[in-house]
CSV table of C-alpha atoms and ligand atoms in Angstrom, one decimal:
chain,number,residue,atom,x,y,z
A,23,UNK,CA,108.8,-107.6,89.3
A,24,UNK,CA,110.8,-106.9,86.4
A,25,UNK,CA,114.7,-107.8,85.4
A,26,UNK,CA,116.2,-104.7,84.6
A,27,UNK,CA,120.3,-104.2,83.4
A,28,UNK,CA,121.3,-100.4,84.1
A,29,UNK,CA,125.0,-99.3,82.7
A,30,UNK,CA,126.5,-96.4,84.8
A,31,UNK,CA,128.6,-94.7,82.2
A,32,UNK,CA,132.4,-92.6,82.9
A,33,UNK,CA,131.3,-89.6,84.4
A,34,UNK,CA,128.7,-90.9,85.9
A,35,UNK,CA,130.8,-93.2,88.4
A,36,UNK,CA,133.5,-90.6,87.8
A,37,UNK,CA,134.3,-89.8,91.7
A,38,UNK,CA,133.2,-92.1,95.3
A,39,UNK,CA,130.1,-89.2,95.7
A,40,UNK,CA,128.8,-90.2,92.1
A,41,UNK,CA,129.3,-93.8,93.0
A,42,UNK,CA,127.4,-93.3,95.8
A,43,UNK,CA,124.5,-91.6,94.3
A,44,UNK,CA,124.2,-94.9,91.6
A,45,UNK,CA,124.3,-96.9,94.5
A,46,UNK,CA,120.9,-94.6,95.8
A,47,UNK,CA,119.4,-95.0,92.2
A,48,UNK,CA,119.8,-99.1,92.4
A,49,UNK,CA,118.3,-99.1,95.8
A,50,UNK,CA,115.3,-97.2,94.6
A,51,UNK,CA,114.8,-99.7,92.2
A,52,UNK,CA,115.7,-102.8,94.6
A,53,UNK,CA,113.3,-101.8,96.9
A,54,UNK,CA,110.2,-101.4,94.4
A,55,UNK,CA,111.0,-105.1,93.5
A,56,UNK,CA,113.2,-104.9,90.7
A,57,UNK,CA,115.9,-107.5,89.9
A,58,UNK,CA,119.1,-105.5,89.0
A,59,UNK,CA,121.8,-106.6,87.4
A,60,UNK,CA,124.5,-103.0,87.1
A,61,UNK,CA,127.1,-102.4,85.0
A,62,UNK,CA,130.3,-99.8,85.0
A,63,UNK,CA,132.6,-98.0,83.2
A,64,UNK,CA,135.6,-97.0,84.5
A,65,UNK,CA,135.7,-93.3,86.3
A,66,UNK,CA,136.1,-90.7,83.8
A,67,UNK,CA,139.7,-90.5,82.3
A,68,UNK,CA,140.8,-93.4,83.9
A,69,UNK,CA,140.7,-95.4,80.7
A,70,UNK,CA,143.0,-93.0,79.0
A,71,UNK,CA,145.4,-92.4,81.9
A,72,UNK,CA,145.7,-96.6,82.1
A,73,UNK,CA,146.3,-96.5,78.4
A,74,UNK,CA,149.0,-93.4,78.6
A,75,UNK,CA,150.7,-95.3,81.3
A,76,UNK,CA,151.6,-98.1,78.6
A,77,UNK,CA,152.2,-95.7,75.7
A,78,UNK,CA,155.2,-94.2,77.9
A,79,UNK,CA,157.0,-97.3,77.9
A,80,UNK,CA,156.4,-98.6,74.4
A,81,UNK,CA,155.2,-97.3,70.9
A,82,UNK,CA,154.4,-100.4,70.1
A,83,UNK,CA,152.5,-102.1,73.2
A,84,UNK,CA,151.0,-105.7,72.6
A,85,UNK,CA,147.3,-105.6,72.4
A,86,UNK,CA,147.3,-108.9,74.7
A,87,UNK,CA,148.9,-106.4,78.0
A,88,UNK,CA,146.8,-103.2,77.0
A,89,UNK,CA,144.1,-105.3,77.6
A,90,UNK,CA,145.2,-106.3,81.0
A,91,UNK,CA,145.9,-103.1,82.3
A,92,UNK,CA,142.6,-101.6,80.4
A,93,UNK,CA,140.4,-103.5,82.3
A,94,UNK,CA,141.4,-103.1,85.8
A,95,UNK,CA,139.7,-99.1,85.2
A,96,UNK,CA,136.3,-101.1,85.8
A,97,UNK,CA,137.1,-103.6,88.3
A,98,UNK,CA,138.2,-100.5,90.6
A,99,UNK,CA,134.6,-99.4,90.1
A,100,UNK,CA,132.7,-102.5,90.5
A,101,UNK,CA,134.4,-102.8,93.4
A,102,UNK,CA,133.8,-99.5,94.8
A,103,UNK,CA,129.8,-100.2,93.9
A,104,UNK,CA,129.2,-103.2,95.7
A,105,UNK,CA,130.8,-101.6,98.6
A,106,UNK,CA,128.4,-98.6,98.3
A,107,UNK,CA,125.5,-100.6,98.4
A,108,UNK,CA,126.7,-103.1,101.1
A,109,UNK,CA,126.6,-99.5,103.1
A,110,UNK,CA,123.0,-98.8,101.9
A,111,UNK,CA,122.5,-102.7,103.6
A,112,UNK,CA,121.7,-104.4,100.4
A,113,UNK,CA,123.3,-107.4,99.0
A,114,UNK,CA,125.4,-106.9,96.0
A,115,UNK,CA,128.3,-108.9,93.8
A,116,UNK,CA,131.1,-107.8,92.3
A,117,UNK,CA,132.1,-109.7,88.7
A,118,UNK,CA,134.9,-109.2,86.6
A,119,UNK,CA,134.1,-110.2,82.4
A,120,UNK,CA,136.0,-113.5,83.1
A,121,UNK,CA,133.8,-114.2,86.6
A,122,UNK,CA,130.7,-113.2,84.9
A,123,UNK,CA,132.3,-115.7,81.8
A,124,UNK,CA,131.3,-113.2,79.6
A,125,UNK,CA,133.2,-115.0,76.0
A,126,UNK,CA,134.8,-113.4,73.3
A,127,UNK,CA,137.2,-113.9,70.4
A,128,UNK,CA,140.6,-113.3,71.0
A,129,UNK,CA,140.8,-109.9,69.0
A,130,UNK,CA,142.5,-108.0,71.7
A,131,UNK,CA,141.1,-104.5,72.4
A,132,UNK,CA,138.3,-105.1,70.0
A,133,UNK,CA,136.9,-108.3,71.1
A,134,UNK,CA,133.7,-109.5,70.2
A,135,UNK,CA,131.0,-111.2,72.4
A,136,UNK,CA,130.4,-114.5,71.6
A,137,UNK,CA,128.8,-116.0,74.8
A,138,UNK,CA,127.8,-114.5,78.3
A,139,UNK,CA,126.9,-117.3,80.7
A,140,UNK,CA,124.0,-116.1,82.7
A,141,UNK,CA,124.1,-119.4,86.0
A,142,UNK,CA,126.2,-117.2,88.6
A,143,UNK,CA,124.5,-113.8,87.8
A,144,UNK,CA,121.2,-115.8,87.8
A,145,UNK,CA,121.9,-117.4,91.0
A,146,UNK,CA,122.7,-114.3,92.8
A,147,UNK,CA,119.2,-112.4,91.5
A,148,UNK,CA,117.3,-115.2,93.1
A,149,UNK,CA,118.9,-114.5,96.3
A,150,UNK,CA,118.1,-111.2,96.1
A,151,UNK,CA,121.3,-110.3,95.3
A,152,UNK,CA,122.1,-107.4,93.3
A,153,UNK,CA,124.7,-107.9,90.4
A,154,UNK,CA,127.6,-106.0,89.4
A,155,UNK,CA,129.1,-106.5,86.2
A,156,UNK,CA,132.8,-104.6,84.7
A,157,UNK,CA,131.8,-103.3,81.2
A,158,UNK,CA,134.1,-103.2,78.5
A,159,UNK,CA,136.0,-106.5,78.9
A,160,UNK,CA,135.6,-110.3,78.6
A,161,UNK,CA,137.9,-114.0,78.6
A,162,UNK,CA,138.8,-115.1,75.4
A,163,UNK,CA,138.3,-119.2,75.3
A,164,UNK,CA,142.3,-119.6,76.1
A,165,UNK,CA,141.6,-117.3,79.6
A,166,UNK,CA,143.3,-113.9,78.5
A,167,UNK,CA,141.7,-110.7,79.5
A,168,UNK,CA,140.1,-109.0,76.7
A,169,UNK,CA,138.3,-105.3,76.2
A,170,UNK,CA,135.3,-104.5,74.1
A,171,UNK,CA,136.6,-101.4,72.2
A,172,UNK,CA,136.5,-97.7,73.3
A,173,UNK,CA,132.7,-97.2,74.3
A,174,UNK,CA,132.2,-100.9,74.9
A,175,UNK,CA,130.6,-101.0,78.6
A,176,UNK,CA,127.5,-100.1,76.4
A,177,UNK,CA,127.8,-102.9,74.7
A,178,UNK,CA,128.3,-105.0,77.5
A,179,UNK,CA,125.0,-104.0,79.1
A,180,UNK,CA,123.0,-104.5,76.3
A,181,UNK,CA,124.3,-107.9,75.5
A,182,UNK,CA,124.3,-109.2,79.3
A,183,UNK,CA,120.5,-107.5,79.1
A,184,UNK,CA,119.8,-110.5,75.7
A,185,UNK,CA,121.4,-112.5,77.5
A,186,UNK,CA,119.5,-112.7,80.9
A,187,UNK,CA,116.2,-111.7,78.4
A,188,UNK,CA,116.2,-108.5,80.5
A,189,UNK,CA,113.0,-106.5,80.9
A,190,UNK,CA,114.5,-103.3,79.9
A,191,UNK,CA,118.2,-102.0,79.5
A,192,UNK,CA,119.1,-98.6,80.9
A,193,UNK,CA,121.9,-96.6,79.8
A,194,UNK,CA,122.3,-94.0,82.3
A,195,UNK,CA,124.7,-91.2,81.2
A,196,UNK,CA,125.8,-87.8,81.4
A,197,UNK,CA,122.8,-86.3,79.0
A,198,UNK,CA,119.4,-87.2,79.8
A,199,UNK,CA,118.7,-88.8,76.0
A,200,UNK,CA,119.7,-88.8,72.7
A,201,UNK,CA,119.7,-85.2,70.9
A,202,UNK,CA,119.0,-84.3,67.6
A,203,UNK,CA,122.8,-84.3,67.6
A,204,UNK,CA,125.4,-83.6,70.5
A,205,UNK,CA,124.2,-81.2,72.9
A,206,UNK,CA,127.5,-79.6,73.5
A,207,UNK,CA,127.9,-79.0,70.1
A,208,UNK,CA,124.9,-77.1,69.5
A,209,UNK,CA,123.1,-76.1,73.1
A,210,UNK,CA,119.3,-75.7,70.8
A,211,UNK,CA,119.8,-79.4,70.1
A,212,UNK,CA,116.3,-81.5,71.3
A,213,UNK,CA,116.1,-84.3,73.3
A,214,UNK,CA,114.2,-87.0,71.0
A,215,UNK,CA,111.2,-89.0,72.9
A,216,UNK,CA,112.3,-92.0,70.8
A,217,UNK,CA,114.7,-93.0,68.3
A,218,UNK,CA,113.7,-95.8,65.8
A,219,UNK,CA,116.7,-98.5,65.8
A,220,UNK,CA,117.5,-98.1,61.9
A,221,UNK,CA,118.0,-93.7,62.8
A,222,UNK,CA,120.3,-94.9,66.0
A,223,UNK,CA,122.1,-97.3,64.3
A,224,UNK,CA,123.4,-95.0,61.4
A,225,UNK,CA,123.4,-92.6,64.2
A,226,UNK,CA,126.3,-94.3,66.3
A,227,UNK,CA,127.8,-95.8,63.5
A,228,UNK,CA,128.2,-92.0,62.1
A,229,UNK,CA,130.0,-90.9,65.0
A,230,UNK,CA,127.2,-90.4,67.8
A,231,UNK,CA,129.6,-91.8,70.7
A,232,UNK,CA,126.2,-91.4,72.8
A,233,UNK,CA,125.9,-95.0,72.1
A,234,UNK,CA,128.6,-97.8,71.1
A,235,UNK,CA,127.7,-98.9,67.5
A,236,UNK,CA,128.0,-102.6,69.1
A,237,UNK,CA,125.8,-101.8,71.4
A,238,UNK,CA,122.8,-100.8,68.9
A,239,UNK,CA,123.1,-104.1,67.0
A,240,UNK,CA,122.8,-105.9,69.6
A,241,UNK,CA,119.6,-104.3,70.8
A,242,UNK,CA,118.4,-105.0,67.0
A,243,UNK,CA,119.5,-108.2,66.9
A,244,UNK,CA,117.7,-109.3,70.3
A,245,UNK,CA,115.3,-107.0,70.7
A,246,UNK,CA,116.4,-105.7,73.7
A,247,UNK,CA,114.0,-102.4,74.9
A,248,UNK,CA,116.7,-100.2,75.1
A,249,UNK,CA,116.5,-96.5,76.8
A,250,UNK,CA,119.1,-93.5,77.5
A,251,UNK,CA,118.7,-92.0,80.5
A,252,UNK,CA,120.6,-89.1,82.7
A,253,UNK,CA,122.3,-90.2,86.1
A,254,UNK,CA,122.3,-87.0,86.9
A,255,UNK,CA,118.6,-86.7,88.3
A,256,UNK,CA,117.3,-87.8,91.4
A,257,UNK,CA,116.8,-91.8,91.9
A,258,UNK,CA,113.5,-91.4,92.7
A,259,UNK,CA,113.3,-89.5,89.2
A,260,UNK,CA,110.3,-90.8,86.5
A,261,UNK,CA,112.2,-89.4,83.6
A,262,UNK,CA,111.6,-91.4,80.5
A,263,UNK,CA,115.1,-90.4,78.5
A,264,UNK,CA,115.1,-91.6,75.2
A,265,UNK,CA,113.7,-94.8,74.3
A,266,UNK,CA,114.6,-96.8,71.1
A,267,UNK,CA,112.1,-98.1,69.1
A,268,UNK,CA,111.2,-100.8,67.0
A,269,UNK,CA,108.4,-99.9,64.9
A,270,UNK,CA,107.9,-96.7,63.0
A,271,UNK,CA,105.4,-94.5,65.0
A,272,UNK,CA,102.4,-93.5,62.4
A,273,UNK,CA,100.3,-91.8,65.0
A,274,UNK,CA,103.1,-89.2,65.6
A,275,UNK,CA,104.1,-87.0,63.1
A,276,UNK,CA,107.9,-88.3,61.7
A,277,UNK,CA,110.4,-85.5,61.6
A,278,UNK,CA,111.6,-86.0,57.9
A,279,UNK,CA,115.6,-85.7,59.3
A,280,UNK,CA,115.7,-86.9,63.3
A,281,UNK,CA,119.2,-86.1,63.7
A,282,UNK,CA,122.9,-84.6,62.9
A,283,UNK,CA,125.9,-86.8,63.4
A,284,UNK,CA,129.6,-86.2,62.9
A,285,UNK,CA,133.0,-88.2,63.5
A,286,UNK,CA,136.7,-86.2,63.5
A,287,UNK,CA,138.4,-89.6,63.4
A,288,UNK,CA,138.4,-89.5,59.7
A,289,UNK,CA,141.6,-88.9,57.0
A,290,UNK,CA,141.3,-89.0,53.4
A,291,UNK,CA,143.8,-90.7,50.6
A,292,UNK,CA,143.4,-89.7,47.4
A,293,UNK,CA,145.8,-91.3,44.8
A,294,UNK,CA,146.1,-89.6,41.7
A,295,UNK,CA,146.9,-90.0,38.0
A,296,UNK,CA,145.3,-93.7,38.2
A,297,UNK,CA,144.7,-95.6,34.7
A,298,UNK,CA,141.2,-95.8,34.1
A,299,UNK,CA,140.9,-99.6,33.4
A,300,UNK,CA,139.3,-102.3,35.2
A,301,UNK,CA,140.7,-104.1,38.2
A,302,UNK,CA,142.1,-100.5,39.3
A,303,UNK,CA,139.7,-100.0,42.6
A,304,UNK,CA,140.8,-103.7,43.7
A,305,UNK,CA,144.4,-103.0,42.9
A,306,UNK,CA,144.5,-99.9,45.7
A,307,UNK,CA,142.1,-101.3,47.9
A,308,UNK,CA,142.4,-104.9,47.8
A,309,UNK,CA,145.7,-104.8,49.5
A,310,UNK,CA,144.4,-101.8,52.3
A,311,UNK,CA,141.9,-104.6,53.0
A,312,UNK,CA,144.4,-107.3,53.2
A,313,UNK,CA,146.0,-104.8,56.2
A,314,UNK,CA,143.1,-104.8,58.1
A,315,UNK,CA,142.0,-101.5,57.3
A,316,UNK,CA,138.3,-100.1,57.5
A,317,UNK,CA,137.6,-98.3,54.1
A,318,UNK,CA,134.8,-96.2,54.7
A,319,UNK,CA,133.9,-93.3,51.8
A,320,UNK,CA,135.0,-94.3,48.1
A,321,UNK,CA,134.7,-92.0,45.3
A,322,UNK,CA,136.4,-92.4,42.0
A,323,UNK,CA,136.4,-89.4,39.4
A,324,UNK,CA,135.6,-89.5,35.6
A,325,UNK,CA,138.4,-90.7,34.0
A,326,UNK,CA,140.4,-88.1,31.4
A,327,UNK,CA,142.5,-89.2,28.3
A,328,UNK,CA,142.7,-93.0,30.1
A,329,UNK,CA,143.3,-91.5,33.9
A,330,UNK,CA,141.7,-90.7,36.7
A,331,UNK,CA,141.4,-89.7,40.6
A,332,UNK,CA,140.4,-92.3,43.1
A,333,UNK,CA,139.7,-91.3,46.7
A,334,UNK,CA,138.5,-92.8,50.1
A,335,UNK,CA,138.9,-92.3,53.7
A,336,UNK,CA,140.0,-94.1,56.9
A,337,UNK,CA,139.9,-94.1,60.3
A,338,UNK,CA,142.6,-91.6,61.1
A,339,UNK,CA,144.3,-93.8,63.6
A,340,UNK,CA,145.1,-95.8,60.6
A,341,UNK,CA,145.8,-93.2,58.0
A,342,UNK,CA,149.4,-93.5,58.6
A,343,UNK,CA,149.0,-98.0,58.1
A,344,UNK,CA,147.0,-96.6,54.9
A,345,UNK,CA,149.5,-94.6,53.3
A,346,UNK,CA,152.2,-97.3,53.9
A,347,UNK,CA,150.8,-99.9,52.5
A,348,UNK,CA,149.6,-97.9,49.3
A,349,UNK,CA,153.4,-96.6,48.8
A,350,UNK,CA,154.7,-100.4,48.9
A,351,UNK,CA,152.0,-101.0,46.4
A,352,UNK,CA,152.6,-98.3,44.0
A,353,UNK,CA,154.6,-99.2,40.5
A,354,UNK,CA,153.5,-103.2,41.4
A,355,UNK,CA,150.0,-103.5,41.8
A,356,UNK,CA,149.0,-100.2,40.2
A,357,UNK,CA,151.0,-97.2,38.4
A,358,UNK,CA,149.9,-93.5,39.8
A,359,UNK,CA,151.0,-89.8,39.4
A,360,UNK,CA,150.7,-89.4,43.2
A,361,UNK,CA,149.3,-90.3,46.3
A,362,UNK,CA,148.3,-87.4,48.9
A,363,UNK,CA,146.3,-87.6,52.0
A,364,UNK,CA,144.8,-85.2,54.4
A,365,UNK,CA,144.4,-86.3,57.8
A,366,UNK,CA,142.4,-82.5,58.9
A,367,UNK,CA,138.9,-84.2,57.4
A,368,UNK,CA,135.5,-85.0,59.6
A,369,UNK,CA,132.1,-86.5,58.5
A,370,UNK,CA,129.1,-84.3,58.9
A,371,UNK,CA,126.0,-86.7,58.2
A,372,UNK,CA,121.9,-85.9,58.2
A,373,UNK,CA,120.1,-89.0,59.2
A,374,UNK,CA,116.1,-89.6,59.3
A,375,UNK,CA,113.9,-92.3,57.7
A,376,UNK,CA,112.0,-89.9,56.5
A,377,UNK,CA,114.1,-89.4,53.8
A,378,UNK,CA,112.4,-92.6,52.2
A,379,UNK,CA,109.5,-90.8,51.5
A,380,UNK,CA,110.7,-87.1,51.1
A,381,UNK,CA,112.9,-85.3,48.0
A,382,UNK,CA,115.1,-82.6,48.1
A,383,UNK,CA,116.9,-83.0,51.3
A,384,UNK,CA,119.9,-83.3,49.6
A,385,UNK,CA,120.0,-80.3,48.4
A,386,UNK,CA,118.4,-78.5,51.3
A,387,UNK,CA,121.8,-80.1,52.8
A,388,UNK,CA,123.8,-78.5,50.1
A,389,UNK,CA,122.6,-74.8,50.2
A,390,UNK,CA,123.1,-74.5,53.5
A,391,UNK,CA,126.7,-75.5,53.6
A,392,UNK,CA,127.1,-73.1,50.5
A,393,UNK,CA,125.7,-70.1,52.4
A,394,UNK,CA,128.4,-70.7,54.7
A,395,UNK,CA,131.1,-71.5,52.0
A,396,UNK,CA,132.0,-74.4,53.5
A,397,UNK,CA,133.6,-77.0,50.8
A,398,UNK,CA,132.4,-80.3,50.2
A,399,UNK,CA,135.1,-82.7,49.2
A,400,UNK,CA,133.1,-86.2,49.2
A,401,UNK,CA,129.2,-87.2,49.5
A,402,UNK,CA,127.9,-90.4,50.1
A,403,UNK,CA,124.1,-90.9,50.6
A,404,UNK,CA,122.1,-94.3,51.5
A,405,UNK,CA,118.4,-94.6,52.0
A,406,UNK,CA,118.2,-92.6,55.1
A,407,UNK,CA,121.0,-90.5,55.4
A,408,UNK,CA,123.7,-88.4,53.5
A,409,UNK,CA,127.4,-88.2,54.4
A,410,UNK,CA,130.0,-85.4,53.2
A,411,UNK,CA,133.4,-84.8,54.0
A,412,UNK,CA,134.8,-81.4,54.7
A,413,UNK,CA,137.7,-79.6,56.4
A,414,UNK,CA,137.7,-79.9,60.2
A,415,UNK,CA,138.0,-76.5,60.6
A,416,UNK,CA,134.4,-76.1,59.6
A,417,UNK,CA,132.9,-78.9,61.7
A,418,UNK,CA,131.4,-77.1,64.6
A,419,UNK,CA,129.5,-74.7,61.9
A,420,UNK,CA,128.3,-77.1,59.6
A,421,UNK,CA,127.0,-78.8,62.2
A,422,UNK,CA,125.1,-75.9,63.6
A,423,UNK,CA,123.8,-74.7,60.1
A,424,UNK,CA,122.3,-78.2,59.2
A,425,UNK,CA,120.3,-78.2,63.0
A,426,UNK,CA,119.4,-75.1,61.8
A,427,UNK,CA,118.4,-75.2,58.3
A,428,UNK,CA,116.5,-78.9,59.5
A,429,UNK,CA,114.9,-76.8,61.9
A,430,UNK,CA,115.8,-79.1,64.2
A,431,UNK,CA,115.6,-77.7,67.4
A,432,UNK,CA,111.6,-77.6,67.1
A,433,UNK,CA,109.1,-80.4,67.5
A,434,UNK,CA,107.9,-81.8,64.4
A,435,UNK,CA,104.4,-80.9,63.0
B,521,LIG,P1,129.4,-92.4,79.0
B,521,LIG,O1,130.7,-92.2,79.7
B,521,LIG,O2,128.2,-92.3,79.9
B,521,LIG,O3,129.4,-93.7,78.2
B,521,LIG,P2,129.8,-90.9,76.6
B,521,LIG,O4,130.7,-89.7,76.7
B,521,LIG,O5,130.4,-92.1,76.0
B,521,LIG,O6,129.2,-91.2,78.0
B,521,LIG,O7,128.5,-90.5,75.8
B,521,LIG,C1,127.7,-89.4,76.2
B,521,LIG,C2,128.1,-88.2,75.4
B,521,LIG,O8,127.7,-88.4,74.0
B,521,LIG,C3,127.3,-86.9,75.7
B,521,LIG,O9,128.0,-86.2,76.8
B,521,LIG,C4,127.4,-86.1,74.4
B,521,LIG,O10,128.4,-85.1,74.4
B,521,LIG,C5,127.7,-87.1,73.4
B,521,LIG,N1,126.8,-87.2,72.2
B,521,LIG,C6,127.1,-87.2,70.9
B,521,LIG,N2,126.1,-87.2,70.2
B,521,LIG,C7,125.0,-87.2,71.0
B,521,LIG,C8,123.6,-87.2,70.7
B,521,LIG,N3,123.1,-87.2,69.5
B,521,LIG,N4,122.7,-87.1,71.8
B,521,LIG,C9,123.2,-87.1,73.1
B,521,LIG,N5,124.6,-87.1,73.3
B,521,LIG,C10,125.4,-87.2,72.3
B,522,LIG,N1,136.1,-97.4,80.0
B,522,LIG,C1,136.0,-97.7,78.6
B,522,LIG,C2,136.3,-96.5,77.8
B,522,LIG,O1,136.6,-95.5,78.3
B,522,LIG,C3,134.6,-98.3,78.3
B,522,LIG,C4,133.4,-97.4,78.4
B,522,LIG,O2,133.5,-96.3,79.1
B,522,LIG,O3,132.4,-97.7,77.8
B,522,LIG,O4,136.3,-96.6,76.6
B,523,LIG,MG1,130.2,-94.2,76.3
């Protein structure tokens, strides 16, 4: 008998027939003596239309009542679940975060878990019970409702999976595994067997929404055997999705780059005409940092005759906080020519381990995009992967030119 946590993602409980067909796939894994403890998203869109709703009242909506009308996407669904299963003549629980006590800071729409408390959901598994958990939200320690960040029911079965020291943790979602990168992006993209955790952690944290960044470190953290699978095939199905792995595989042969990952969300400030003196990069960024902002890319050019160019990007949510806070800045903390942005920029990034041990992916990387002319405006590289920034008009291609040049869509070897 194992202890197994499976998260049902949007689509996947996106309408009562779907539900119903989870409710199938939990039964097939009651009845072969499984402990279950099953956590849900909200139905597709339902997240966004909750989030609309607030957004036509107010600009401006405090993070504290977003939260609260967030989170009642999943409790419709856990809800619904239970219900299905009762039908099927099992025993199942509905919890809410707060029911479960599933504790986290106070940081309103992007909580953190602190604490889950396992008695109630441990209770009901020894009664053969099978448990339903919302994803996505928690209590903060004074009682309000909080929500995990977009994504965050992924994170919320992985850490209720370290929690109860799960057996396994099953993402179940609308692909049947991670890709070499996102399948409707480029249909040739491969399904990978496994992923190690270092390739899927740059891989989410790049942009791969397959998995909530939160969600990855987690699994690292408490090494929780962590698998993507597809909801879409039959309960009774022995597909083995995409497991993520802890130890480099020698016996297999390593595909030098494992995948291609990309984010739109991104805007880039460049601020211009600079003096080229110390202190400069903490004058600009210091304060951004002060606001709360996420820095990501950084590049500063050779200076000329005592100036230079300094550029970095945000999340484009926050380009507009970005700009604001560098033109109450400007002629106090620093002296520049000008400050321009460009909100019309996306990440393309290669990722593999096997960069480590192999040269000239770089600029493998870099005469491919050529051969397309597509311009690259920044590059940042770390041990196993290599970032640019370029015009979002070109996205869609570069992506599909790097899965080609990498020769991705073929099996290592
Ligand atoms: P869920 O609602 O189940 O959480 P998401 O939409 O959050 O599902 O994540 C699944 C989607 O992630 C897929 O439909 C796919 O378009 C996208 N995706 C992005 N990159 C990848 C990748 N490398 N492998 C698989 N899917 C990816
Ligand atoms: N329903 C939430 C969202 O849409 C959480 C999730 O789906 O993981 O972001
Ligand atoms: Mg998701």
């Amino acid at each position: 008998m194992a202890l197994i946590v499976q998260k049902y993602g949007g689509t996947s409980v996106g309408s009562t027939d779907r539900i119903k067909n989870v409710a199938r796939r939990v039964a097939h894994h009651h009845r072969r003596g499984h402990q279950l403890v099953v956590v849900v998203s909200a139905m597709s869109g339902e997240t966004n239309r909750l989030l609309e709703l607030a957004r036509e009242i107010s600009a401006n909506p405090y993070p504290r009542e977003l939260d609260v009308i967030a989170a009642t996407g999943e409790q419709v669904t856990i809800g619904l679940l239970a219900i299905a299963l009762q039908e099927l003549g099992l025993k199942a629980r509905s919890y809410t975060g707060a029911q479960v006590r599933i504790l986290t800071d106070n940081a309103h729409t992007k909580a953190r878990i602190l604490e889950i408390d396992e008695a109630n959901m441990r209770r009901d598994l020894d009664n053969g019970v099978i448990v339903i958990v919302a994803g996505f939200q928690g209590v903060d320690a004074a009682g309000n409702i909080t929500t995990l960040g977009r994504g965050g029911s992924d994170t919320s079965g992985v850490a209720l999976a370290a929690a109860l020291k799960a057996d396994e943790c099953q993402i179940y979602t609308d692909v049947d595994g991670v890709y070499t990168t996102d399948p409707r992006i480029v249909p040739e993209a491969r399904r990978l067997a496994t992923i190690t955790f270092e390739e899927m952690l740059e891989m989410a944290s790049l942009g791969s929404k397959v998995l909530q960044i939160r969600s990855v470190e987690f699994a690292g953290k408490y090494r929780v055997k962590l698998r993507v699978l597809s909801s879409f095939d039959e309960p009774e199905s022995t597909a083995s999705g995409t497991l993520i792995t802890f130890e480099e595989d020698d016996s297999m042969e390593q595909a030098i780059i494992s995948g291609i990952a990309f984010n739109r969300d991104e805007a880039k400030i460049s601020v211009m005409g600079v003096p080229d003196k110390p202190g400069i990069a903490y004058a600009i960024l210091g304060p951004v940092a002060a606001a709360n902002l996420d820095v990501d890319m950084i590049v500063q050019n050779i200076g000329e005759s005592g100036h230079t160019d300094f550029s970095f990007t945000v999340n484009r949510s926050e380009y507009q906080k970005a700009l604001d806070v560098l033109a109450l800045e400007r002629g106090h903390g620093f002296a520049a020519r000008e400050i321009i942005g460009d909100n019309r920029i996306c990440k393309v990034s290669v990722v593999g381990i096997g960069m480590r041990s192999h040269t000239g992916i770089a600029s493998k990387m870099f005469k491919a995009l050529a051969e397309e002319g597509i311009n690259m405006q920044m590059i940042s590289t770390s041990e196993i992967k290599i970032s640019i920034v370029i015009d979002e008009k070109y996205l869609e291609l570069a992506v599909r030119v790097l899965h080609r040049a990498f020769e991705l869509e073929n099996e290592p070897g």
